[in-house]
mmCIF file of C-alpha atoms and ligand atoms in Angstrom:
data_model
loop_
_atom_site.group_PDB
_atom_site.id
_atom_site.type_symbol
_atom_site.label_atom_id
_atom_site.label_comp_id
_atom_site.label_asym_id
_atom_site.label_seq_id
_atom_site.Cartn_x
_atom_site.Cartn_y
_atom_site.Cartn_z
ATOM 1 C CA MET A 1 -30.061 3.207 5.088
ATOM 2 C CA THR A 2 -27.958 6.133 6.305
ATOM 3 C CA GLN A 3 -25.648 7.710 3.759
ATOM 4 C CA ARG A 4 -22.175 6.167 3.645
ATOM 5 C CA LYS A 5 -19.505 8.598 4.861
ATOM 6 C CA LEU A 6 -16.132 7.005 4.515
ATOM 7 C CA LEU A 7 -13.010 8.278 6.282
ATOM 8 C CA ILE A 8 -9.892 7.065 4.451
ATOM 9 C CA THR A 9 -6.577 7.564 6.247
ATOM 10 C CA GLY A 10 -3.481 7.619 4.040
ATOM 11 C CA GLY A 11 -5.680 8.303 1.014
ATOM 12 C CA ALA A 12 -3.010 10.443 -0.671
ATOM 13 C CA GLY A 13 -0.547 7.525 -0.809
ATOM 14 C CA PHE A 14 -0.226 4.738 -3.354
ATOM 15 C CA ILE A 15 -2.917 2.223 -2.383
ATOM 16 C CA GLY A 16 -5.100 4.752 -0.545
ATOM 17 C CA SER A 17 -5.425 7.006 -3.600
ATOM 18 C CA ASN A 18 -6.236 4.044 -5.844
ATOM 19 C CA PHE A 19 -8.910 3.116 -3.306
ATOM 20 C CA VAL A 20 -10.382 6.635 -3.404
ATOM 21 C CA HIS A 21 -10.652 6.306 -7.203
ATOM 22 C CA THR A 22 -12.285 2.869 -6.910
ATOM 23 C CA ILE A 23 -14.853 4.075 -4.390
ATOM 24 C CA LEU A 24 -15.808 7.395 -6.016
ATOM 25 C CA GLU A 25 -16.047 5.701 -9.418
ATOM 26 C CA SER A 26 -18.156 2.812 -8.059
ATOM 27 C CA TYR A 27 -20.666 4.646 -5.836
ATOM 28 C CA GLU A 28 -22.518 7.851 -6.589
ATOM 29 C CA ASP A 29 -24.066 8.365 -3.182
ATOM 30 C CA ILE A 30 -21.004 8.281 -0.956
ATOM 31 C CA GLN A 31 -18.972 10.909 0.853
ATOM 32 C CA VAL A 32 -15.214 10.364 0.996
ATOM 33 C CA ILE A 33 -13.033 12.159 3.531
ATOM 34 C CA VAL A 34 -9.303 11.613 3.100
ATOM 35 C CA LEU A 35 -7.136 12.265 6.152
ATOM 36 C CA ASP A 36 -3.418 12.317 5.404
ATOM 37 C CA LYS A 37 -0.278 13.894 6.841
ATOM 38 C CA LEU A 38 1.215 14.288 3.345
ATOM 39 C CA THR A 39 4.580 12.801 4.241
ATOM 40 C CA TYR A 40 7.135 12.336 1.435
ATOM 41 C CA ALA A 41 4.870 9.470 0.225
ATOM 42 C CA GLY A 42 1.606 11.433 0.248
ATOM 43 C CA ASN A 43 0.770 13.440 -2.856
ATOM 44 C CA LEU A 44 -2.337 15.499 -3.585
ATOM 45 C CA ARG A 45 -1.660 15.063 -7.295
ATOM 46 C CA ASN A 46 -2.812 11.448 -6.814
ATOM 47 C CA LEU A 47 -6.256 12.828 -5.993
ATOM 48 C CA ALA A 48 -6.328 15.824 -8.366
ATOM 49 C CA LYS A 49 -9.202 14.281 -10.340
ATOM 50 C CA TRP A 50 -11.554 14.785 -7.365
ATOM 51 C CA LYS A 51 -10.497 18.200 -6.083
ATOM 52 C CA ASP A 52 -13.715 19.950 -7.206
ATOM 53 C CA GLU A 53 -15.976 17.002 -6.452
ATOM 54 C CA LYS A 54 -18.637 17.631 -3.774
ATOM 55 C CA ARG A 55 -18.399 14.036 -2.514
ATOM 56 C CA PHE A 56 -14.679 14.447 -1.751
ATOM 57 C CA HIS A 57 -13.018 16.243 1.170
ATOM 58 C CA PHE A 58 -9.385 16.384 2.205
ATOM 59 C CA ILE A 59 -7.979 16.934 5.700
ATOM 60 C CA LYS A 60 -4.278 17.261 6.424
ATOM 61 C CA ALA A 61 -3.430 15.747 9.811
ATOM 62 C CA ASP A 62 -0.989 13.431 11.559
ATOM 63 C CA ILE A 63 -2.615 10.285 13.008
ATOM 64 C CA ALA A 64 0.238 10.001 15.508
ATOM 65 C CA ASN A 65 -0.542 13.415 17.007
ATOM 66 C CA LYS A 66 -3.541 12.934 19.282
ATOM 67 C CA GLU A 67 -4.450 16.615 19.673
ATOM 68 C CA GLU A 68 -4.000 17.435 15.987
ATOM 69 C CA LEU A 69 -6.049 14.384 14.998
ATOM 70 C CA SER A 70 -9.002 15.078 17.272
ATOM 71 C CA LEU A 71 -9.014 18.759 16.324
ATOM 72 C CA ALA A 72 -8.933 17.869 12.616
ATOM 73 C CA LEU A 73 -11.869 15.470 12.963
ATOM 74 C CA ASN A 74 -13.911 17.685 15.259
ATOM 75 C CA GLY A 75 -17.330 18.214 13.643
ATOM 76 C CA ILE A 76 -16.566 15.860 10.726
ATOM 77 C CA ASP A 77 -19.285 13.288 10.178
ATOM 78 C CA PHE A 78 -18.323 9.745 9.080
ATOM 79 C CA ASN A 79 -19.572 6.223 9.755
ATOM 80 C CA GLU A 80 -16.931 3.987 8.099
ATOM 81 C CA ILE A 81 -13.145 4.047 8.456
ATOM 82 C CA VAL A 82 -10.610 2.456 6.125
ATOM 83 C CA HIS A 83 -7.154 2.812 7.638
ATOM 84 C CA PHE A 84 -4.238 2.866 5.168
ATOM 85 C CA ALA A 85 -2.001 5.541 6.720
ATOM 86 C CA ALA A 86 1.405 4.097 7.552
ATOM 87 C CA GLU A 87 5.098 4.375 6.998
ATOM 88 C CA SER A 88 5.448 1.664 4.376
ATOM 89 C CA HIS A 89 9.034 1.212 3.164
ATOM 90 C CA VAL A 90 11.143 -1.583 4.692
ATOM 91 C CA ASP A 91 14.482 0.066 3.776
ATOM 92 C CA ARG A 92 13.496 3.303 5.538
ATOM 93 C CA SER A 93 12.415 1.298 8.600
ATOM 94 C CA ILE A 94 15.932 -0.136 8.794
ATOM 95 C CA THR A 95 17.621 3.286 8.846
ATOM 96 C CA GLY A 96 14.915 5.139 10.811
ATOM 97 C CA PRO A 97 12.510 2.894 12.738
ATOM 98 C CA GLU A 98 11.091 5.540 15.078
ATOM 99 C CA GLU A 99 8.594 7.043 12.625
ATOM 100 C CA PHE A 100 7.307 3.519 11.979
ATOM 101 C CA VAL A 101 6.515 2.946 15.619
ATOM 102 C CA LYS A 102 4.927 6.388 15.935
ATOM 103 C CA THR A 103 2.708 6.237 12.865
ATOM 104 C CA ASN A 104 2.007 2.534 12.556
ATOM 105 C CA VAL A 105 1.548 1.642 16.217
ATOM 106 C CA LEU A 106 0.622 4.856 18.025
ATOM 107 C CA GLY A 107 -1.215 6.299 15.010
ATOM 108 C CA THR A 108 -3.300 3.152 14.606
ATOM 109 C CA PHE A 109 -4.072 3.238 18.322
ATOM 110 C CA TYR A 110 -5.349 6.834 18.028
ATOM 111 C CA MET A 111 -7.434 5.883 14.991
ATOM 112 C CA LEU A 112 -8.917 2.993 16.965
ATOM 113 C CA GLU A 113 -9.795 5.392 19.770
ATOM 114 C CA ILE A 114 -11.541 7.654 17.253
ATOM 115 C CA GLY A 115 -13.416 4.553 16.086
ATOM 116 C CA ARG A 116 -14.266 3.454 19.638
ATOM 117 C CA ASN A 117 -15.734 6.846 20.416
ATOM 118 C CA LEU A 118 -18.053 6.574 17.414
ATOM 119 C CA HIS A 119 -18.835 2.915 18.174
ATOM 120 C CA GLU A 120 -19.930 3.786 21.700
ATOM 121 C CA LYS A 121 -22.388 6.302 20.215
ATOM 122 C CA GLY A 122 -23.690 3.599 17.827
ATOM 123 C CA LYS A 123 -22.317 5.502 14.829
ATOM 124 C CA LEU A 124 -19.553 3.246 13.480
ATOM 125 C CA ASN A 125 -20.479 0.735 10.768
ATOM 126 C CA VAL A 126 -16.999 -0.647 10.067
ATOM 127 C CA PHE A 127 -13.281 -0.073 10.746
ATOM 128 C CA LEU A 128 -11.166 -1.803 8.115
ATOM 129 C CA HIS A 129 -7.446 -1.996 8.870
ATOM 130 C CA VAL A 130 -5.120 -2.494 5.894
ATOM 131 C CA SER A 131 -2.116 -4.629 6.778
ATOM 132 C CA THR A 132 0.570 -6.699 5.130
ATOM 133 C CA ASP A 133 1.639 -10.324 4.713
ATOM 134 C CA GLU A 134 5.067 -9.262 6.036
ATOM 135 C CA VAL A 135 3.702 -9.709 9.595
ATOM 136 C CA PHE A 136 3.966 -13.485 9.024
ATOM 137 C CA GLY A 137 7.727 -13.347 8.451
ATOM 138 C CA SER A 138 9.643 -15.180 5.761
ATOM 139 C CA LEU A 139 8.798 -18.457 3.997
ATOM 140 C CA GLY A 140 11.195 -21.120 2.719
ATOM 141 C CA ALA A 141 10.746 -22.648 -0.716
ATOM 142 C CA ASP A 142 7.264 -24.110 0.007
ATOM 143 C CA GLY A 143 3.934 -23.181 1.533
ATOM 144 C CA ALA A 144 1.914 -19.986 1.768
ATOM 145 C CA PHE A 145 0.604 -17.716 4.525
ATOM 146 C CA THR A 146 -2.941 -18.403 5.717
ATOM 147 C CA GLU A 147 -4.951 -16.354 8.212
ATOM 148 C CA SER A 148 -3.838 -18.732 10.983
ATOM 149 C CA THR A 149 -0.089 -18.529 10.253
ATOM 150 C CA SER A 150 1.741 -17.336 13.386
ATOM 151 C CA TYR A 151 3.051 -13.798 13.406
ATOM 152 C CA ALA A 152 6.860 -13.588 13.034
ATOM 153 C CA PRO A 153 7.727 -10.094 11.758
ATOM 154 C CA ASN A 154 11.388 -9.519 10.888
ATOM 155 C CA SER A 155 11.814 -5.825 10.009
ATOM 156 C CA PRO A 156 10.916 -2.745 12.061
ATOM 157 C CA TYR A 157 8.244 -2.075 9.382
ATOM 158 C CA SER A 158 6.608 -5.479 9.697
ATOM 159 C CA ALA A 159 6.957 -5.459 13.489
ATOM 160 C CA SER A 160 5.158 -2.110 13.675
ATOM 161 C CA LYS A 161 2.380 -3.405 11.377
ATOM 162 C CA ALA A 162 2.121 -6.568 13.510
ATOM 163 C CA GLY A 163 1.714 -4.374 16.599
ATOM 164 C CA SER A 164 -1.067 -2.433 14.902
ATOM 165 C CA ASP A 165 -2.835 -5.666 13.844
ATOM 166 C CA HIS A 166 -2.835 -6.890 17.451
ATOM 167 C CA LEU A 167 -4.320 -3.617 18.676
ATOM 168 C CA VAL A 168 -7.076 -3.845 16.048
ATOM 169 C CA ARG A 169 -7.827 -7.431 17.093
ATOM 170 C CA SER A 170 -8.063 -6.369 20.742
ATOM 171 C CA TYR A 171 -10.656 -3.676 19.949
ATOM 172 C CA PHE A 172 -12.977 -6.376 18.603
ATOM 173 C CA HIS A 173 -12.522 -8.702 21.558
ATOM 174 C CA THR A 174 -12.582 -5.993 24.227
ATOM 175 C CA TYR A 175 -15.004 -3.396 22.902
ATOM 176 C CA GLY A 176 -16.956 -5.339 20.272
ATOM 177 C CA MET A 177 -15.881 -2.811 17.638
ATOM 178 C CA PRO A 178 -16.787 -3.757 14.039
ATOM 179 C CA VAL A 179 -13.210 -4.280 12.836
ATOM 180 C CA ILE A 180 -11.865 -6.240 9.868
ATOM 181 C CA THR A 181 -8.168 -6.668 9.007
ATOM 182 C CA THR A 182 -6.825 -7.465 5.555
ATOM 183 C CA ASN A 183 -3.253 -8.715 5.002
ATOM 184 C CA CYS A 184 -2.119 -8.400 1.413
ATOM 185 C CA SER A 185 1.014 -9.149 -0.576
ATOM 186 C CA ASN A 186 3.197 -6.663 -2.525
ATOM 187 C CA ASN A 187 1.096 -4.264 -4.619
ATOM 188 C CA TYR A 188 2.050 -2.625 -7.921
ATOM 189 C CA GLY A 189 0.286 -0.169 -10.225
ATOM 190 C CA PRO A 190 -0.303 3.568 -10.819
ATOM 191 C CA PHE A 191 0.825 6.158 -8.229
ATOM 192 C CA HIS A 192 3.377 3.780 -6.661
ATOM 193 C CA PHE A 193 6.108 5.863 -5.023
ATOM 194 C CA PRO A 194 9.417 5.349 -6.919
ATOM 195 C CA GLU A 195 11.354 3.998 -3.922
ATOM 196 C CA LYS A 196 9.678 0.584 -4.355
ATOM 197 C CA LEU A 197 11.052 -2.139 -6.651
ATOM 198 C CA ILE A 198 8.726 -1.965 -9.674
ATOM 199 C CA PRO A 199 8.470 1.814 -10.182
ATOM 200 C CA LEU A 200 12.159 2.242 -9.325
ATOM 201 C CA MET A 201 13.143 -0.159 -12.105
ATOM 202 C CA ILE A 202 10.799 1.439 -14.672
ATOM 203 C CA LEU A 203 12.058 4.950 -13.931
ATOM 204 C CA ASN A 204 15.721 3.935 -13.854
ATOM 205 C CA CYS A 205 15.296 2.255 -17.265
ATOM 206 C CA LEU A 206 13.790 5.480 -18.633
ATOM 207 C CA GLN A 207 16.715 7.494 -17.279
ATOM 208 C CA GLY A 208 19.456 5.018 -18.284
ATOM 209 C CA LYS A 209 20.373 4.546 -14.611
ATOM 210 C CA GLN A 210 21.606 1.300 -13.108
ATOM 211 C CA LEU A 211 19.018 -1.192 -11.801
ATOM 212 C CA PRO A 212 20.045 -2.070 -8.219
ATOM 213 C CA VAL A 213 19.111 -5.675 -7.415
ATOM 214 C CA TYR A 214 19.697 -6.680 -3.786
ATOM 215 C CA GLY A 215 21.820 -9.806 -3.254
ATOM 216 C CA LYS A 216 21.362 -12.261 -6.110
ATOM 217 C CA GLY A 217 17.793 -11.216 -6.962
ATOM 218 C CA GLU A 218 16.470 -14.577 -5.756
ATOM 219 C CA ASN A 219 14.041 -13.261 -3.145
ATOM 220 C CA ILE A 220 10.413 -13.942 -3.996
ATOM 221 C CA ARG A 221 7.389 -11.651 -3.711
ATOM 222 C CA ASP A 222 3.735 -12.406 -4.562
ATOM 223 C CA TRP A 223 2.655 -9.477 -6.751
ATOM 224 C CA LEU A 224 -0.906 -8.083 -6.461
ATOM 225 C CA TYR A 225 -2.307 -5.449 -8.827
ATOM 226 C CA VAL A 226 -3.445 -2.483 -6.739
ATOM 227 C CA LYS A 227 -6.820 -2.276 -8.542
ATOM 228 C CA ASP A 228 -7.591 -5.892 -7.606
ATOM 229 C CA HIS A 229 -6.549 -5.121 -4.042
ATOM 230 C CA CYS A 230 -8.909 -2.122 -3.862
ATOM 231 C CA LEU A 231 -11.833 -4.205 -5.136
ATOM 232 C CA ALA A 232 -11.053 -6.830 -2.489
ATOM 233 C CA ILE A 233 -11.106 -4.202 0.273
ATOM 234 C CA ASP A 234 -14.440 -2.885 -0.985
ATOM 235 C CA LEU A 235 -15.795 -6.446 -0.910
ATOM 236 C CA ALA A 236 -14.454 -6.980 2.620
ATOM 237 C CA ILE A 237 -16.245 -3.816 3.808
ATOM 238 C CA HIS A 238 -19.542 -5.127 2.428
ATOM 239 C CA LYS A 239 -19.320 -8.848 3.105
ATOM 240 C CA GLY A 240 -16.523 -9.323 5.642
ATOM 241 C CA LYS A 241 -17.274 -10.649 9.114
ATOM 242 C CA PHE A 242 -16.313 -8.401 12.016
ATOM 243 C CA GLY A 243 -13.322 -9.620 14.007
ATOM 244 C CA GLU A 244 -12.023 -11.655 11.048
ATOM 245 C CA THR A 245 -8.856 -11.241 9.010
ATOM 246 C CA TYR A 246 -8.598 -11.877 5.256
ATOM 247 C CA ASN A 247 -5.458 -12.537 3.236
ATOM 248 C CA ILE A 248 -5.417 -10.909 -0.213
ATOM 249 C CA GLY A 249 -3.153 -12.141 -2.999
ATOM 250 C CA THR A 250 -3.328 -13.562 -6.501
ATOM 251 C CA ARG A 251 -0.922 -16.561 -6.441
ATOM 252 C CA ASN A 252 1.580 -14.583 -8.488
ATOM 253 C CA GLU A 253 5.033 -15.345 -7.143
ATOM 254 C CA LYS A 254 8.091 -14.036 -8.972
ATOM 255 C CA ASN A 255 11.674 -13.630 -7.906
ATOM 256 C CA ASN A 256 13.111 -10.124 -8.078
ATOM 257 C CA LEU A 257 15.398 -10.831 -11.007
ATOM 258 C CA GLU A 258 12.452 -12.179 -13.033
ATOM 259 C CA ILE A 259 10.534 -8.964 -12.325
ATOM 260 C CA VAL A 260 13.466 -6.735 -13.271
ATOM 261 C CA GLU A 261 14.148 -8.683 -16.484
ATOM 262 C CA LEU A 262 10.468 -8.543 -17.441
ATOM 263 C CA ILE A 263 10.460 -4.756 -16.960
ATOM 264 C CA CYS A 264 13.623 -4.535 -19.093
ATOM 265 C CA ASN A 265 11.893 -6.487 -21.889
ATOM 266 C CA LEU A 266 8.803 -4.249 -21.755
ATOM 267 C CA MET A 267 11.024 -1.168 -21.773
ATOM 268 C CA ASP A 268 13.007 -2.443 -24.789
ATOM 269 C CA LEU A 269 9.765 -2.252 -26.817
ATOM 270 C CA ARG A 270 8.624 1.100 -25.449
ATOM 271 C CA HIS A 271 11.984 2.862 -25.109
ATOM 272 C CA PRO A 272 14.179 1.278 -27.822
ATOM 273 C CA GLN A 273 16.869 3.966 -27.514
ATOM 274 C CA GLY A 274 17.853 2.421 -24.126
ATOM 275 C CA ALA A 275 17.780 -1.219 -25.296
ATOM 276 C CA PRO A 276 18.894 -3.678 -24.118
ATOM 277 C CA HIS A 277 17.896 -2.400 -20.664
ATOM 278 C CA LYS A 278 19.205 -5.603 -19.056
ATOM 279 C CA LYS A 279 22.713 -4.162 -19.360
ATOM 280 C CA LEU A 280 21.741 -1.789 -16.524
ATOM 281 C CA ILE A 281 21.152 -4.589 -13.976
ATOM 282 C CA THR A 282 23.598 -4.198 -11.080
ATOM 283 C CA PHE A 283 23.775 -6.570 -8.114
ATOM 284 C CA VAL A 284 24.240 -4.563 -4.906
ATOM 285 C CA THR A 285 24.698 -5.360 -1.208
ATOM 286 C CA ASP A 286 21.720 -7.234 0.176
ATOM 287 C CA ARG A 287 19.165 -5.654 2.521
ATOM 288 C CA PRO A 288 19.915 -6.595 6.173
ATOM 289 C CA GLY A 289 17.512 -9.315 7.354
ATOM 290 C CA HIS A 290 16.009 -9.569 3.846
ATOM 291 C CA ASP A 291 12.932 -11.854 3.990
ATOM 292 C CA PHE A 292 13.400 -14.623 1.426
ATOM 293 C CA ARG A 293 9.870 -15.354 0.282
ATOM 294 C CA TYR A 294 6.283 -14.157 0.757
ATOM 295 C CA ALA A 295 3.286 -16.035 -0.654
ATOM 296 C CA ILE A 296 -0.401 -15.601 0.150
ATOM 297 C CA ASP A 297 -3.026 -18.319 0.248
ATOM 298 C CA PRO A 298 -6.197 -16.351 -0.662
ATOM 299 C CA SER A 299 -8.604 -19.340 -0.277
ATOM 300 C CA LYS A 300 -10.543 -17.752 2.602
ATOM 301 C CA ILE A 301 -11.520 -14.524 0.814
ATOM 302 C CA GLU A 302 -12.255 -16.544 -2.338
ATOM 303 C CA LYS A 303 -14.495 -19.074 -0.566
ATOM 304 C CA GLU A 304 -16.153 -16.870 2.052
ATOM 305 C CA LEU A 305 -16.532 -13.580 0.165
ATOM 306 C CA GLY A 306 -16.496 -14.880 -3.423
ATOM 307 C CA TRP A 307 -13.482 -12.770 -4.409
ATOM 308 C CA THR A 308 -11.647 -13.259 -7.695
ATOM 309 C CA PRO A 309 -9.118 -10.892 -9.279
ATOM 310 C CA LYS A 310 -10.145 -9.059 -12.459
ATOM 311 C CA TYR A 311 -6.723 -8.468 -14.008
ATOM 312 C CA SER A 312 -4.030 -10.831 -15.293
ATOM 313 C CA PHE A 313 -0.433 -10.103 -14.295
ATOM 314 C CA GLU A 314 0.643 -9.762 -17.952
ATOM 315 C CA GLN A 315 -2.035 -7.121 -18.628
ATOM 316 C CA ALA A 316 -1.543 -5.258 -15.349
ATOM 317 C CA ILE A 317 2.262 -4.999 -15.500
ATOM 318 C CA GLU A 318 2.014 -3.588 -19.035
ATOM 319 C CA GLU A 319 -0.639 -1.110 -17.856
ATOM 320 C CA THR A 320 1.693 -0.121 -15.021
ATOM 321 C CA VAL A 321 4.706 0.457 -17.295
ATOM 322 C CA ASP A 322 2.484 2.487 -19.653
ATOM 323 C CA TRP A 323 1.151 4.556 -16.754
ATOM 324 C CA TYR A 324 4.704 5.646 -15.850
ATOM 325 C CA MET A 325 5.528 6.310 -19.529
ATOM 326 C CA ASN A 326 2.427 8.544 -19.756
ATOM 327 C CA ASN A 327 2.809 10.370 -16.434
ATOM 328 C CA LYS A 328 6.256 11.899 -16.619
ATOM 329 C CA GLU A 329 5.095 15.091 -14.906
ATOM 330 C CA TRP A 330 3.978 13.083 -11.848
ATOM 331 C CA TRP A 331 7.291 11.307 -11.333
ATOM 332 C CA SER A 332 9.601 14.130 -12.470
ATOM 333 C CA GLU A 333 8.261 16.284 -9.656
ATOM 334 C CA ILE A 334 8.997 13.515 -7.127
ATOM 335 C CA LEU A 335 12.472 12.759 -8.497
ATOM 336 C CA SER A 336 13.488 16.410 -8.328
ATOM 337 C CA GLY A 337 12.260 16.877 -4.734
ATOM 338 C CA SER A 338 13.462 15.540 -1.372
ATOM 339 C CA TYR A 339 13.479 11.980 -2.757
ATOM 340 C CA GLN A 340 16.712 12.808 -4.582
ATOM 341 C CA SER A 341 18.782 12.865 -1.393
ATOM 342 C CA TYR A 342 17.176 9.613 -0.164
ATOM 343 C CA TYR A 343 18.114 7.961 -3.475
ATOM 344 C CA GLU A 344 21.695 9.195 -3.369
ATOM 345 C CA GLN A 345 22.128 7.925 0.189
ATOM 346 C CA GLN A 346 20.428 4.566 -0.417
ATOM 347 C CA TYR A 347 22.202 3.768 -3.696
ATOM 348 C CA LYS A 348 25.614 5.329 -2.997
ATOM 349 C CA GLY A 349 28.210 4.424 -5.568
ATOM 350 C CA ILE A 350 25.903 3.334 -8.398
ATOM 351 C CA GLY A 351 24.968 5.563 -11.293
HETATM 352 P P1 LIG B 401 2.407 4.834 0.931
HETATM 353 O O1 LIG B 401 3.692 4.981 1.669
HETATM 354 O O2 LIG B 401 2.383 4.996 -0.539
HETATM 355 O O3 LIG B 401 1.327 5.852 1.514
HETATM 356 C C1 LIG B 401 1.159 6.055 2.889
HETATM 357 C C2 LIG B 401 0.259 7.271 3.081
HETATM 358 O O4 LIG B 401 0.065 7.460 4.483
HETATM 359 C C3 LIG B 401 0.859 8.570 2.521
HETATM 360 O O5 LIG B 401 -0.128 9.317 1.846
HETATM 361 C C4 LIG B 401 1.329 9.300 3.773
HETATM 362 O O6 LIG B 401 1.320 10.713 3.631
HETATM 363 C C5 LIG B 401 0.312 8.835 4.799
HETATM 364 N N1 LIG B 401 0.843 8.909 6.173
HETATM 365 C C6 LIG B 401 2.037 8.433 6.610
HETATM 366 N N2 LIG B 401 2.199 8.749 7.907
HETATM 367 C C7 LIG B 401 1.057 9.392 8.300
HETATM 368 C C8 LIG B 401 0.621 9.948 9.529
HETATM 369 N N3 LIG B 401 1.382 9.914 10.634
HETATM 370 N N4 LIG B 401 -0.605 10.521 9.572
HETATM 371 C C9 LIG B 401 -1.390 10.571 8.464
HETATM 372 N N5 LIG B 401 -1.009 10.102 7.270
HETATM 373 C C10 LIG B 401 0.200 9.493 7.197
HETATM 374 O O7 LIG B 401 1.856 3.401 1.376
HETATM 375 P P2 LIG B 401 0.994 2.347 0.550
HETATM 376 O O8 LIG B 401 1.914 1.493 -0.220
HETATM 377 O O9 LIG B 401 -0.128 3.045 -0.128
HETATM 378 O O10 LIG B 401 0.433 1.465 1.749
HETATM 379 C C11 LIG B 401 -0.849 1.730 2.319
HETATM 380 C C12 LIG B 401 -1.124 0.698 3.401
HETATM 381 O O11 LIG B 401 -1.063 -0.620 2.843
HETATM 382 C C13 LIG B 401 -0.097 0.711 4.530
HETATM 383 O O12 LIG B 401 -0.776 0.504 5.754
HETATM 384 C C14 LIG B 401 0.827 -0.457 4.219
HETATM 385 O O13 LIG B 401 1.388 -1.002 5.390
HETATM 386 C C15 LIG B 401 -0.151 -1.425 3.572
HETATM 387 N N6 LIG B 401 0.459 -2.374 2.615
HETATM 388 C C16 LIG B 401 1.129 -1.913 1.514
HETATM 389 C C17 LIG B 401 1.662 -2.827 0.614
HETATM 390 C C18 LIG B 401 2.368 -2.382 -0.651
HETATM 391 O O14 LIG B 401 2.803 -3.243 -1.435
HETATM 392 N N7 LIG B 401 2.484 -1.097 -0.931
HETATM 393 C C19 LIG B 401 1.540 -4.195 0.835
HETATM 394 C C20 LIG B 401 0.872 -4.623 1.988
HETATM 395 C C21 LIG B 401 0.309 -3.697 2.854
HETATM 396 P P1 LIG B 402 10.063 -3.411 -2.021
HETATM 397 O O1 LIG B 402 9.377 -2.908 -3.240
HETATM 398 O O2 LIG B 402 10.851 -2.471 -1.188
HETATM 399 O O3 LIG B 402 8.940 -4.158 -1.144
HETATM 400 P P2 LIG B 402 9.106 -5.123 0.171
HETATM 401 O O4 LIG B 402 10.440 -4.923 0.743
HETATM 402 O O5 LIG B 402 8.030 -4.606 1.073
HETATM 403 O O6 LIG B 402 8.856 -6.512 -0.304
HETATM 404 O O7 LIG B 402 11.028 -4.585 -2.458
HETATM 405 C C1 LIG B 402 10.556 -5.717 -3.171
HETATM 406 C C2 LIG B 402 11.711 -6.678 -3.335
HETATM 407 O O8 LIG B 402 12.694 -6.072 -4.188
HETATM 408 C C3 LIG B 402 12.431 -6.998 -2.047
HETATM 409 O O9 LIG B 402 12.842 -8.363 -2.063
HETATM 410 C C4 LIG B 402 13.646 -6.083 -2.069
HETATM 411 C C5 LIG B 402 13.959 -5.962 -3.543
HETATM 412 N N1 LIG B 402 14.569 -4.682 -3.969
HETATM 413 C C6 LIG B 402 15.730 -4.693 -4.748
HETATM 414 O O10 LIG B 402 16.272 -5.755 -5.092
HETATM 415 N N2 LIG B 402 16.264 -3.493 -5.140
HETATM 416 C C7 LIG B 402 15.696 -2.300 -4.785
HETATM 417 O O11 LIG B 402 16.267 -1.237 -5.145
HETATM 418 C C8 LIG B 402 14.493 -2.312 -4.006
HETATM 419 C C9 LIG B 402 13.840 -1.028 -3.576
HETATM 420 C C10 LIG B 402 13.957 -3.527 -3.620
#
C-alpha cells in the first residue's frame, strides 16, 4: 500500500485541529499537510504540539484564491483530502455573507478541482467533505434529519455549505471522483473559538460577564463532542462508500437555556467566587431567521459503518469546561486580539 499523505484544509481551526491530533496520535506512518488561511478562526497554537514533528507540515494559503492555492500546493505530494476549511459562524454570515460565498462555495470548488486533477492521474484515494446539518433547515418539535431529508438552508452560512455539498455531489456523478460528505450537528470541545455558544458561556462566566441568550433560549441543538466527530470522520475515510453522505450526531438534544444553566452549575463548582453564575444570564434580541431545532438521525453511519460514540455528554462537557479552565493563555490571547471588537459590536449594550 502506498503511504497515506493526507491534506487537511482548515486544520488550524476548531474541528480541523482536533482531527489533526486524532490522526497523528492514531497512525504512525502517515504524513499530514495542513493548508489553512489562518483567518481570525485559525490558530497555529492549536497545532503547536506537532510543530517539530516530521510527519506534519503546514502551508498558509487561501482556498478561495485559485493562483495562491495552486502555487502553494505545487510540488506537494498527497493522496487523500479532508476538507474542513470554511467560514463557520452563522452570526458573521448574517452581517457579512460575502466571505462565506467566497470560501465555502468558490473555495470548495477550487479544492474539488485540485482533487479532480489528482483523480485524473489516478492519485486520489479519497476526498472527504465536512459539512453541517444546517443545510437541512429547521425542524419543528419532532423528527430528525436523515441523509434523504431535502435541503432547505436558511442562513447565508448554511446556504453556502449547501452549495458546496451540491458541488461535491456533482464531482462524483460527473467525474467519478472518490468523494464522501459528512453532515454533523453542533460540535463542542477543546480549541472551540469563543464566538460560539459553549465556549462563550464558559469564558463569560470566568470573567463575570453577562451570558447573552438569544430570544427565550428555547432553540434546540444536538450537541456532538468534537473527539467523537473526528473518530467518525476517520471511520468514514476508511469504510465510507464513495458518493454517499453520512449524518453524524449522538442523539443529544438540549435547548440553549439548558446548556447555559448546565455550564453555570459546572462553573459554580470550579469557580465558586463567581457563584451563582446563573445571575449572569441575560436574554437578548433573537438572531434573525434563527433556526428552531436541529436533530440528527445517525442510524446510517451506525448500521453501515458500525460507528458508536466513545464519550458521554456528561463526561465530555466537564472535560470541555476543564480544558478552558486549564488553557487561559490560549483564550486570553484571542480575547485581547481582533475578536474584542467583534464582541463589542455583536453584544452592544451588555456587560
Ligand atoms: P472554524 O471556524 O473553527 O475553523 C475554520 C478554519 O478554516 C480556520 O482555521 C480558518 O483559518 C480556515 N479557513 C477559513 N477560510 C479559509 C480559506 N479561505 N482558505 C483556507 N483556510 C480557511 O470552523 P470549525 O468549527 O472547525 O468547522 C470546520 C468545518 O466543519 C467547517 O466546514 C464547518 O462548516 C463544519 N461544521 C462545523 C460545525 C461546528 O459545530 N463547529 C458543525 C457542523 C459542520
Ligand atoms: P452557535 O454556537 O453560534 O452555533 P449555530 O448557530 O451554528 O447552531 O449557536 C448555538 C445556539 O446558541 C444557537 O441557537 C444560537 C444560540 N446562541 C445564543 O443564544 N447566544 C450566543 O451568544 C450565541 C453565540 C449563540
